[in-house]
Short mmCIF file of C-alpha atoms and ligand atoms in Angstrom, two decimals:
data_model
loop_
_atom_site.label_atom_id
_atom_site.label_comp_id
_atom_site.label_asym_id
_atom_site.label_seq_id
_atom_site.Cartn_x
_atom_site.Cartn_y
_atom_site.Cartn_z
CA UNK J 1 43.54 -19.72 4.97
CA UNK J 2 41.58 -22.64 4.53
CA UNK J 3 38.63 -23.03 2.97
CA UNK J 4 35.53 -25.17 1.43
CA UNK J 5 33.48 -23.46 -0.64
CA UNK J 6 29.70 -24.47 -0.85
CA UNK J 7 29.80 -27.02 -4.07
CA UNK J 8 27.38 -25.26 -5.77
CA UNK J 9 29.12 -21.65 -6.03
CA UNK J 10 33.02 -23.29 -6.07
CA UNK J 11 32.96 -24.47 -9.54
CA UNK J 12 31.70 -21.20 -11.09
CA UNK J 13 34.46 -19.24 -12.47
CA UNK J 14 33.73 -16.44 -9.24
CA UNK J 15 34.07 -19.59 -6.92
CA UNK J 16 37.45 -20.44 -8.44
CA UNK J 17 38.92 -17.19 -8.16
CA UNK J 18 37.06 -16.62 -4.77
CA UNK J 19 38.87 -19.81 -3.45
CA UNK J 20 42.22 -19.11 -4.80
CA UNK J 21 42.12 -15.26 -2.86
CA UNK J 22 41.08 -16.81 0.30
CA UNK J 23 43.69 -19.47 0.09
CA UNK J 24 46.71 -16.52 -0.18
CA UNK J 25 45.47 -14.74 3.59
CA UNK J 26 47.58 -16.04 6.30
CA UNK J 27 46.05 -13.71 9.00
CA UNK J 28 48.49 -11.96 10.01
CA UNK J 29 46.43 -9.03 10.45
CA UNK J 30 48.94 -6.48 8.49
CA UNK J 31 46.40 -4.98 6.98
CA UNK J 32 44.50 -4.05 9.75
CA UNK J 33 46.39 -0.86 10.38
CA UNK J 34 46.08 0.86 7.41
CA UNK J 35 41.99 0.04 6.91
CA UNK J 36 40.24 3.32 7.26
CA UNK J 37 37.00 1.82 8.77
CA UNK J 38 38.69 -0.24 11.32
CA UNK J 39 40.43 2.67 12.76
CA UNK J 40 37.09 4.76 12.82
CA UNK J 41 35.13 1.60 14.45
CA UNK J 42 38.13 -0.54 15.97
CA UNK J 43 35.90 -3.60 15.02
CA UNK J 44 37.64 -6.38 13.46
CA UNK J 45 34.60 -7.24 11.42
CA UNK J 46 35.04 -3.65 9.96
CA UNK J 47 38.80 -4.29 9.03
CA UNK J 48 40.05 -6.72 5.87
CA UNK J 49 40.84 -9.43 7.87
CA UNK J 50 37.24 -9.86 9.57
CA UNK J 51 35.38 -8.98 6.28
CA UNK J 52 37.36 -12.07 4.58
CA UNK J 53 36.20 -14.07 7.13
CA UNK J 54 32.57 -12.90 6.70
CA UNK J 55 33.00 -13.59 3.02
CA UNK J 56 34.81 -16.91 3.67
CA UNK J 57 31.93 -18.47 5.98
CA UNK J 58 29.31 -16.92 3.63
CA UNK J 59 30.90 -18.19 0.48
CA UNK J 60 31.40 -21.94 2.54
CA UNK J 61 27.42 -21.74 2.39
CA UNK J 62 27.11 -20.57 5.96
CA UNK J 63 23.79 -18.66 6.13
CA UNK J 64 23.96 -15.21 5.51
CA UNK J 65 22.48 -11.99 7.27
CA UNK J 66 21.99 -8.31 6.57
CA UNK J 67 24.74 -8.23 9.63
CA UNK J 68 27.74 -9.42 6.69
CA UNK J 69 26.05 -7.64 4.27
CA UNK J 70 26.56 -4.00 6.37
CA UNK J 71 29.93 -4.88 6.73
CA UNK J 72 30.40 -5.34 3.21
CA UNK J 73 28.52 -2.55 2.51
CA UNK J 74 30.97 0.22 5.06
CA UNK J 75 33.67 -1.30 2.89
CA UNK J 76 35.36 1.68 1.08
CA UNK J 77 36.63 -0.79 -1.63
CA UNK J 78 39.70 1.81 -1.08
CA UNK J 79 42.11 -1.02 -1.48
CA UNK J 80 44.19 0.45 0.93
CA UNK J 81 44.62 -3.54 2.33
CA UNK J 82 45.87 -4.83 -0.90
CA UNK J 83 48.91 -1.91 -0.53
CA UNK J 84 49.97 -3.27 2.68
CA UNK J 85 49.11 -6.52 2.57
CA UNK J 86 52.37 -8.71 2.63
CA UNK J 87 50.86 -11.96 0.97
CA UNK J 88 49.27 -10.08 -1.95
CA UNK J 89 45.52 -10.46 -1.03
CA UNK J 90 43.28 -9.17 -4.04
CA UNK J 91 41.19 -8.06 -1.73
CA UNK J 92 39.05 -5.34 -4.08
CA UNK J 93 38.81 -9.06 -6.31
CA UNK J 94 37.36 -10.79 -3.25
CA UNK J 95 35.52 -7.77 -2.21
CA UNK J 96 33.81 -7.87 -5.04
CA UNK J 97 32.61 -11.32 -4.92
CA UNK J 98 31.00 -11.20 -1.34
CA UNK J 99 29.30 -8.37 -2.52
CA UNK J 100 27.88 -9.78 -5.32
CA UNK J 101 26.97 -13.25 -3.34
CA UNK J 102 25.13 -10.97 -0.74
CA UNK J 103 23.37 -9.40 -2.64
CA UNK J 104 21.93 -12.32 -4.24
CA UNK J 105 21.16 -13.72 -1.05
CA UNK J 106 20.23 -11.17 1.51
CA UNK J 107 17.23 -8.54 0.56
CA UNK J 108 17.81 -4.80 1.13
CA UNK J 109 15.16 -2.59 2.74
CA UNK J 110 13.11 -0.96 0.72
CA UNK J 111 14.70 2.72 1.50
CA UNK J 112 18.15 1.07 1.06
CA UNK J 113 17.00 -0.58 -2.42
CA UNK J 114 15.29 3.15 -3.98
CA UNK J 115 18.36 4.40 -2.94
CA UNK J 116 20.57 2.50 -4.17
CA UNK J 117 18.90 2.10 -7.53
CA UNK J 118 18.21 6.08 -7.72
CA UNK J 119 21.89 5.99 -7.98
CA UNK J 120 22.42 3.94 -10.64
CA UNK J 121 20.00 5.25 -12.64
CA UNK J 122 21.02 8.80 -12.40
CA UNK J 123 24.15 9.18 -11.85
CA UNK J 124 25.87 7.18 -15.07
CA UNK J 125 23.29 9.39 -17.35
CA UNK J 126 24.22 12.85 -18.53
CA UNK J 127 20.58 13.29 -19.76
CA UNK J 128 19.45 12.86 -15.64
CA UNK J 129 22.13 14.51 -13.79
CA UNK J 130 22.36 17.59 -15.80
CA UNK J 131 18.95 18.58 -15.48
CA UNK J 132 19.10 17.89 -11.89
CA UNK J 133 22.26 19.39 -11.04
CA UNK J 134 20.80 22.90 -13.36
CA UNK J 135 18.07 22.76 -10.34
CA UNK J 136 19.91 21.81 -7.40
CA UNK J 137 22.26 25.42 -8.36
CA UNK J 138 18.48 27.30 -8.79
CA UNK J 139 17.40 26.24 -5.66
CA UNK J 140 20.72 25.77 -3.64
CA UNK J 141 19.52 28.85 -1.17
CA UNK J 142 17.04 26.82 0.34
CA UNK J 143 19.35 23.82 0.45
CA UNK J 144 20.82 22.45 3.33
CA UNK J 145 24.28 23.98 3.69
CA UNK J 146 26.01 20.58 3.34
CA UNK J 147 24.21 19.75 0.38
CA UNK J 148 24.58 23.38 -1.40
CA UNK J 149 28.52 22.69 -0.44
CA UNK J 150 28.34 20.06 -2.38
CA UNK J 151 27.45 21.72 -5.82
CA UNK J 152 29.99 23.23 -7.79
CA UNK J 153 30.22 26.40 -9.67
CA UNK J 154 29.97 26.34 -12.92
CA UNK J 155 33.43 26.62 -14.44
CA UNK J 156 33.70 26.69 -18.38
CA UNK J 157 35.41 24.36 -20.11
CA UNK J 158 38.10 27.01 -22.21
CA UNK J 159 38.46 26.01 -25.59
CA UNK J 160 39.22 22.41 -26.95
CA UNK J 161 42.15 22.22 -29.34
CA UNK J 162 41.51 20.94 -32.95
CA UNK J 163 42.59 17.88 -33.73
CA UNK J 164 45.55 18.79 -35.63
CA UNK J 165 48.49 16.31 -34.68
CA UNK J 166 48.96 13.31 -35.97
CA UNK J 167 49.35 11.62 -32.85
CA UNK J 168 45.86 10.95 -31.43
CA UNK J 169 44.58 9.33 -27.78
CA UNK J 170 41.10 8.74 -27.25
CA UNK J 171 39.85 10.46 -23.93
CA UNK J 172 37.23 8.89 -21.51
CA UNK J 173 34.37 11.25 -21.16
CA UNK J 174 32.40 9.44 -18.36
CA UNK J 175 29.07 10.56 -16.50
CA UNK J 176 29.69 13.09 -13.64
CA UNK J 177 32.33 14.52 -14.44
CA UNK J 178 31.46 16.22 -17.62
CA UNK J 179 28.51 17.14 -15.78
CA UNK J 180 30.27 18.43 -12.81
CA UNK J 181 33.58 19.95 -14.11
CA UNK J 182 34.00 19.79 -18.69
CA UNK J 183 36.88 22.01 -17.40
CA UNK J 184 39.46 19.13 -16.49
CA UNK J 185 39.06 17.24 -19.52
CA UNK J 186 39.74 20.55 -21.67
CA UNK J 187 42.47 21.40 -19.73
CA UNK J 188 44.02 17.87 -20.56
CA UNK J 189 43.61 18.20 -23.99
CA UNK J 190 45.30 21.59 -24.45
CA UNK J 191 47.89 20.58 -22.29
CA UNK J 192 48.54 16.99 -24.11
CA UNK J 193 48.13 19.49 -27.32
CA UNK J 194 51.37 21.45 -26.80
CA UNK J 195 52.76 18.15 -26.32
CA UNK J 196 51.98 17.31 -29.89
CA UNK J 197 48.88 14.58 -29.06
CA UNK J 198 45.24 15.40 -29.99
CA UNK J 199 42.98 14.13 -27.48
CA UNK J 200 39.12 13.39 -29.03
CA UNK J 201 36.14 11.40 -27.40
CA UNK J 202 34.79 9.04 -28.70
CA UNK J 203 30.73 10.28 -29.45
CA UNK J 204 28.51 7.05 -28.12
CA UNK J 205 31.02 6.30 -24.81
CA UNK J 206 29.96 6.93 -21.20
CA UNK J 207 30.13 5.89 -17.76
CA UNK J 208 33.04 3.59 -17.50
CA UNK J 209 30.83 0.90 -15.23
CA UNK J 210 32.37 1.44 -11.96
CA UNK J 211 29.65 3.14 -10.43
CA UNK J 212 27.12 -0.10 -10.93
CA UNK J 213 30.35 -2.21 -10.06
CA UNK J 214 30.11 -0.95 -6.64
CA UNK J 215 26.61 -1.25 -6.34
CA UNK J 216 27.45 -4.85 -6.83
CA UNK J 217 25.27 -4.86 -10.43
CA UNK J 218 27.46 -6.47 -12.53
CA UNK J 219 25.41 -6.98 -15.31
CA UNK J 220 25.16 -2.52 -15.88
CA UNK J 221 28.75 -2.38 -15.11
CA UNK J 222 29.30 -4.87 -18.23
CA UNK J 223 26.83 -3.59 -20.71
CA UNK J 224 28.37 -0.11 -19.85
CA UNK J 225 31.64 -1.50 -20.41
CA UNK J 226 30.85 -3.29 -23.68
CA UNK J 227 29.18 0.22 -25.05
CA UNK J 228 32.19 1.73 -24.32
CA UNK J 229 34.41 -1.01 -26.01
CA UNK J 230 32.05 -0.70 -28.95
CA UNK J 231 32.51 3.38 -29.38
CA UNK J 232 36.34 3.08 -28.93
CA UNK J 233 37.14 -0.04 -30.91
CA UNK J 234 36.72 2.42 -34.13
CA UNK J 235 39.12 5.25 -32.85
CA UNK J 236 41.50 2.24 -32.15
CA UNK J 237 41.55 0.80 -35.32
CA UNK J 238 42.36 3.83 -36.45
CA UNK J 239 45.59 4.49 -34.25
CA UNK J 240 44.27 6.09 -31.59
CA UNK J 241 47.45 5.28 -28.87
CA UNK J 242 45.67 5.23 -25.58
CA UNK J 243 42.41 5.42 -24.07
CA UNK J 244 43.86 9.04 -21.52
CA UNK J 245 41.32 9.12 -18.19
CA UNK J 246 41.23 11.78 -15.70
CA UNK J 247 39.00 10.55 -13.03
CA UNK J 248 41.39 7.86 -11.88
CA UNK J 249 38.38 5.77 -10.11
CA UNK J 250 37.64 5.47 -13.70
CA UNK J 251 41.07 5.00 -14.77
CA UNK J 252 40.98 1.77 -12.46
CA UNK J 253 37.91 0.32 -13.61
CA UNK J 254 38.68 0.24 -17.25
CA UNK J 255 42.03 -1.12 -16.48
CA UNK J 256 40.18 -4.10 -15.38
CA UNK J 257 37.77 -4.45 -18.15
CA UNK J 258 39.49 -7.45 -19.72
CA UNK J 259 39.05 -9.44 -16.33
CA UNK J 260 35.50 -8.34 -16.11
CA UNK J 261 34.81 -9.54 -19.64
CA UNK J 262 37.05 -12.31 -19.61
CA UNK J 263 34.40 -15.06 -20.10
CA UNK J 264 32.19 -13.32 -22.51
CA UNK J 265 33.38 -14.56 -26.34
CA UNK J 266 32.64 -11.32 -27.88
CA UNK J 267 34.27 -8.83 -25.74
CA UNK J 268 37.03 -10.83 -24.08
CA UNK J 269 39.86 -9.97 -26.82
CA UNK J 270 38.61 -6.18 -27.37
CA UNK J 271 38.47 -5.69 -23.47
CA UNK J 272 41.58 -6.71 -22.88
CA UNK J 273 43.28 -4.73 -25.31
CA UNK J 274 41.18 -1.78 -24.06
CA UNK J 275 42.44 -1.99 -20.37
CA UNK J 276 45.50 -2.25 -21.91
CA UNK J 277 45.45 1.24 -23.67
CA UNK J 278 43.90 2.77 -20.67
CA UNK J 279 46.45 5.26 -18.65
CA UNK J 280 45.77 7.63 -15.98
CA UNK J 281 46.93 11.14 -17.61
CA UNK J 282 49.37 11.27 -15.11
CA UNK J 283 51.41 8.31 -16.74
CA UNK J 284 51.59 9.99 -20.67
CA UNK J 285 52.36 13.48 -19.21
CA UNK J 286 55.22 11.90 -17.21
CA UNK J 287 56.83 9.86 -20.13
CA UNK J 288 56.21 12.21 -23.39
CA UNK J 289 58.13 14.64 -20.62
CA UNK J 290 60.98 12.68 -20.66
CA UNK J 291 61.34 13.81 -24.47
CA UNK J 292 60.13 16.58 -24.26
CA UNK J 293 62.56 19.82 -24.31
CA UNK J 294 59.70 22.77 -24.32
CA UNK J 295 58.26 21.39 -21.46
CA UNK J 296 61.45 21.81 -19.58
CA UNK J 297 61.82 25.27 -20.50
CA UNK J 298 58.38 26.33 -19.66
CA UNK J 299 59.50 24.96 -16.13
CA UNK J 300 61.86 27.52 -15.78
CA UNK J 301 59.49 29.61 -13.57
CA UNK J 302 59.24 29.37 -9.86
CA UNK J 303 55.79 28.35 -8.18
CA UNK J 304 55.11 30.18 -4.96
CA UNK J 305 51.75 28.41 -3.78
CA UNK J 306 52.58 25.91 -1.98
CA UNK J 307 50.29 22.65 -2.83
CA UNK J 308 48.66 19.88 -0.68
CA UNK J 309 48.39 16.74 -3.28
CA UNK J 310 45.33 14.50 -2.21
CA UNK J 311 46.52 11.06 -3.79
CA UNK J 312 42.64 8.91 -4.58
CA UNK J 313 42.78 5.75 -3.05
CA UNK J 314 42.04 4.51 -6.92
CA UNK J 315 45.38 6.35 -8.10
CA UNK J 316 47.40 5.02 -5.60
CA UNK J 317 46.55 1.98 -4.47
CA UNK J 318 44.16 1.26 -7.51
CA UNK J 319 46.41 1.98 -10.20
CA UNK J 320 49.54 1.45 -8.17
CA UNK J 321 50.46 4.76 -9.10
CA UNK J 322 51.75 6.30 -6.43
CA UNK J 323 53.99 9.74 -6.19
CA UNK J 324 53.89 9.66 -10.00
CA UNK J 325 51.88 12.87 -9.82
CA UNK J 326 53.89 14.33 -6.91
CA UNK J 327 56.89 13.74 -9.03
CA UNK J 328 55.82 15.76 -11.61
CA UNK J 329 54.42 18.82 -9.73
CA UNK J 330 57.57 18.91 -8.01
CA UNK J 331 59.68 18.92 -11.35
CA UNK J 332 57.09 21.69 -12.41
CA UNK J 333 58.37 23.59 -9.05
CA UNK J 334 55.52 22.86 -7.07
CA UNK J 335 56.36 23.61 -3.32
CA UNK J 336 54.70 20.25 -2.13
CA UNK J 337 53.29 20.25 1.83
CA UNK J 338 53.06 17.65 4.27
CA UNK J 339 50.21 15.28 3.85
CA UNK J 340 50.31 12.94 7.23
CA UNK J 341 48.32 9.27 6.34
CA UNK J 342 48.00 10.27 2.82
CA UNK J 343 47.07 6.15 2.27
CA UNK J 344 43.84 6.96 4.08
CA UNK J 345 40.62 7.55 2.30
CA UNK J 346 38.88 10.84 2.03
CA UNK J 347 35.42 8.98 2.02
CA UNK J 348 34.15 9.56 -0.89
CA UNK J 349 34.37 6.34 -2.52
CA UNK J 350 32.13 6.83 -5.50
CA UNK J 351 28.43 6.05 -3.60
CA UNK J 352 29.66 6.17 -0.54
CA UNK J 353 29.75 9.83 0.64
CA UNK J 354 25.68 9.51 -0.04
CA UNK J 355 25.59 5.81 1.26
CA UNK J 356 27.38 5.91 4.36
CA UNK J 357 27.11 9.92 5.09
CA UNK J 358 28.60 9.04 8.85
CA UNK J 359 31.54 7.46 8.02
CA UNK J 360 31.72 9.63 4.99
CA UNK J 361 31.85 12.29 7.03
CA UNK J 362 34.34 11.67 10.02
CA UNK J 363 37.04 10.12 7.05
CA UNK J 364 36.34 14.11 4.91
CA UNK J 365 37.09 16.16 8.22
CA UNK J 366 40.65 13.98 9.28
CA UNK J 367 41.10 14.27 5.56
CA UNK J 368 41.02 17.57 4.79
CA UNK J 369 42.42 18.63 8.55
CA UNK J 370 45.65 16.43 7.09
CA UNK J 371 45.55 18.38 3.99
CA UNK J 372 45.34 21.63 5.62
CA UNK J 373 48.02 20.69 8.31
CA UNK J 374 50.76 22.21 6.09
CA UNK J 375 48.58 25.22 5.33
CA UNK J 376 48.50 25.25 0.89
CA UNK J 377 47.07 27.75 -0.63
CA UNK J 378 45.88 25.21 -2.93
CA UNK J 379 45.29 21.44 -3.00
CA UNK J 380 45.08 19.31 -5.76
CA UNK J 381 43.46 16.00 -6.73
CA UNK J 382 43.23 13.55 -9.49
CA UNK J 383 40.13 12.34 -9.42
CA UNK J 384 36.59 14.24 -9.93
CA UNK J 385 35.27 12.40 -6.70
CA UNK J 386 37.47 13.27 -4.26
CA UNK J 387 37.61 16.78 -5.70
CA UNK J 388 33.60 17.39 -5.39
CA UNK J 389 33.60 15.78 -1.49
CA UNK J 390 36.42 17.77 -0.46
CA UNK J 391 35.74 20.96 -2.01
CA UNK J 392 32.24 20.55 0.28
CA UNK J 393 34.56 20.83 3.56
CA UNK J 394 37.28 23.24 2.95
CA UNK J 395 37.64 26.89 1.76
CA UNK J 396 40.57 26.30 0.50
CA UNK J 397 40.58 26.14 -3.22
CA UNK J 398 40.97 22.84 -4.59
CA UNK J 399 41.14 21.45 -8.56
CA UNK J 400 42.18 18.33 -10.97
CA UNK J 401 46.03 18.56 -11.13
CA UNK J 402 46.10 18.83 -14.80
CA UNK J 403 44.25 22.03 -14.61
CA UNK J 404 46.96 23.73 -12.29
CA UNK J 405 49.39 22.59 -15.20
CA UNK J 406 47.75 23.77 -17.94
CA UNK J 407 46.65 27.33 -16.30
CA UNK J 408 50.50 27.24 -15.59
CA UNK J 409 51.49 26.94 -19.31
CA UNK J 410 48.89 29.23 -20.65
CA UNK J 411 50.38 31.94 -17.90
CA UNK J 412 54.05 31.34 -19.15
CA UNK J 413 52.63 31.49 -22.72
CA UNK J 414 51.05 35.05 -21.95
CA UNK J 415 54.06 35.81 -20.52
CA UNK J 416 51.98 36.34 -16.41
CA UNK J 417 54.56 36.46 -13.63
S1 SF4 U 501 47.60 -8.48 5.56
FE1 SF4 U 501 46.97 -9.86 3.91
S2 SF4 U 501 47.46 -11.91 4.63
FE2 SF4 U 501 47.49 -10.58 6.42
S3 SF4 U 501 45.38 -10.71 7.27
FE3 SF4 U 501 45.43 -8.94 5.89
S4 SF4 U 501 44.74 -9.77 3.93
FE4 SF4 U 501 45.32 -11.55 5.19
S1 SF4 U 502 39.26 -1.81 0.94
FE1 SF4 U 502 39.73 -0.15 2.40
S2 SF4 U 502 37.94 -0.06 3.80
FE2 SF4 U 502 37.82 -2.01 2.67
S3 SF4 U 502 38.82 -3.48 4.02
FE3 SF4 U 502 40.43 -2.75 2.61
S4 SF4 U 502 41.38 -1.01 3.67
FE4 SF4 U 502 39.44 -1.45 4.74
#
């Protein structure tokens, strides 16, 4: 695609890469058929190949209206696009950009901009969310029922092994999800325990960033990140092997801390071995298996539930890591079911679900009528998003993969049927 970027943005480093992303679309219009939004809407300006024209005439210096901006904004960021896509369009990259450009030109609404900033001020802090989440399960009976659906129970966390092995991986402890569910980080470290690693946190780390990221405020998203590079870099020095996430929206944003931080002299170096340590759980369980002899023979029992696997858009298309995790359910004797368009988006998204609460909606009920086509007893995620929007829309139960595996191990090691 051609393009001319407006002077004054196309020499800055975003108007370099900007240019180079738009230059790799040919059209073609691939990517059209896998975009969740465009087959809600059927409008071409709500598919990838009308939004990178949007953010091609905005970015040339065309003027630009709250009109692009809305598009931008029902974006999922799901990345779905950049799976299909045949030219290799980074489109989350580009995505990014326009939002960012928008957002410095256009003014949001006054509604729009409390809500939005509500967000990021709660949300990445522990200190906020707890509190509020302690009242929202006081007061859920006079809730609305889709807002009580959307608190969980309380689960506890189990205990946390001690760090006995000399093998060590740092853990990412994030914002929600500690909040939300301390059970699926636990449940990683006991199982990444009998596997001979001890899995700590690092004290002073939090919210990875992504949640400002896709309120297009980059400058939270990198202080968070830097904080986090700052608590880790000590645990690294020290031999911790990999920084282990379980929220693989997270997972994805960290990998792609040394890009964020790529032109900032203090960080660059340290955030780019950072993203290179990070790895979705799924990838260390699935190569220390490999050597792994016990874990073979704990496999030895049959699994009679049979499992719906939700794959996150940031796992799969994110990460690139798709059917890692399917592989190793299956190899566990998971009876796997049917999932038809398991590349589409549940709608949750991060900020989405409470941003865009229509489309949110419609993408949850095909979602979890796809899951439930192959009627699982149980479905399982990877990724503390999905898990909280879905479990709002189904009654059947649903949890973090790694916590099937571990209750699994801890039943063989009581010797349960
Ligand atoms: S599939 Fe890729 S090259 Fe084709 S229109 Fe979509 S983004 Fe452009
Ligand atoms: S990121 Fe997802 S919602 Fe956005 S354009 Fe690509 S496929 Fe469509």
């Amino acid at each position: 695609m051609f393009a001319s970027l407006d002077p004054q943005f196309r020499d800055s480093p975003d108007g370099a890469e900007a240019l180079s992303i738009l230059r790799t679309c040919v059209h073609c219009g691939f990517c059209l058929a896998t975009c969740p939004t465009y087959q809600l809407l059927g409008d071409e300006l709500d598919s990838p190949r009308g939004r990178i024209y949007l953010m091609k005439n905005m970015l040339e210096g065309q003027p630009v209206s709250r009109l692009t901006q809305r598009h931008l904004d029902r974006c999922l960021t799901c990345r779905s696009c950049e799976t299909t896509c045949p030219s290799g369009v980074k489109y989350g990259r580009l995505v990014d950009i326009g939002r960012s450009y928008a957002e410095a030109h256009v003014p949001r609404g006054p509604l729009d901009y409390l809500k939005r900033a509500l967000l990021k001020t709660v949300l990445p802090r522990p200190m906020l969310f707890r509190p509020l989440l302690a009242a929202g399960r006081v007061f859920s009976p006079l809730l609305p029922l889709s807002l009580r659906r959307k608190i969980p129970t309380f689960r506890p966390p189990g205990p946390w092994p001690a760090a006995r092995h000399s093998r060590r991986m740092l853990v990412l402890a994030g914002c929600v999800q500690p909040v939300l569910a301390p059970d699926i980080n636990a449940a990683a470290a006991r199982v990444l325990d009998r596997l001979g690693i001890s899995l700590v946190t690092a004290p002073r780390a939090g919210c990875c960033g992504a949640l400002a990221h896709h309120l297009a405020d980059e400058h939270q998203a990198r202080d968070a990140m830097r904080r986090n590079i700052d608590a880790w870099w000590p645990f690294v020095e020290q031999g911790a092997e990999a920084i282990i996430v379980t929220a693989s929206g997270c997972g994805t944003e960290i990998k792609e801390y040394g890009h964020a931080l790529r032109h900032d002299p203090d960080y660059s170096d340290r955030a780019q071995q950072i993203a290179a340590l990070a790895r979705d759980i799924s990838e260390v369980i699935s190569e220390e298996l490999t050597d792994n002899a016990l874990f073979y023979r704990e496999n030895e029992r049959d699994v009679s539930a049979a499992i719906a696997f939700q794959s996150p858009c940031s796992l799969q298309h994110g990460q690139k890591l798709k059917g890692v995790v399917e592989e190793l359910l299956q190899s566990w004797g998971a009876r796997l079911t049917p999932v038809p368009d398991a590349h589409l988006c549940c709608g949750s998204a991060g900020t989405y679900s409470l941003l865009q609460p229509e489309l949110s909606r419609r993408l949850q009920a095909n979602k979890v009528a796809a899951l439930e086509s192959g009627k699982p007893d149980l479905i399982l995620t990877a990724n503390i998003g999905c898990l909280t929007h879905l479990a709002s829309a189904t009654d059947t139960p649903i949890q973090h993969w790694v916590q099937w595996l571990d209750a699994r191990l801890s039943d063989h090691h009581q010797g349960n049927p």
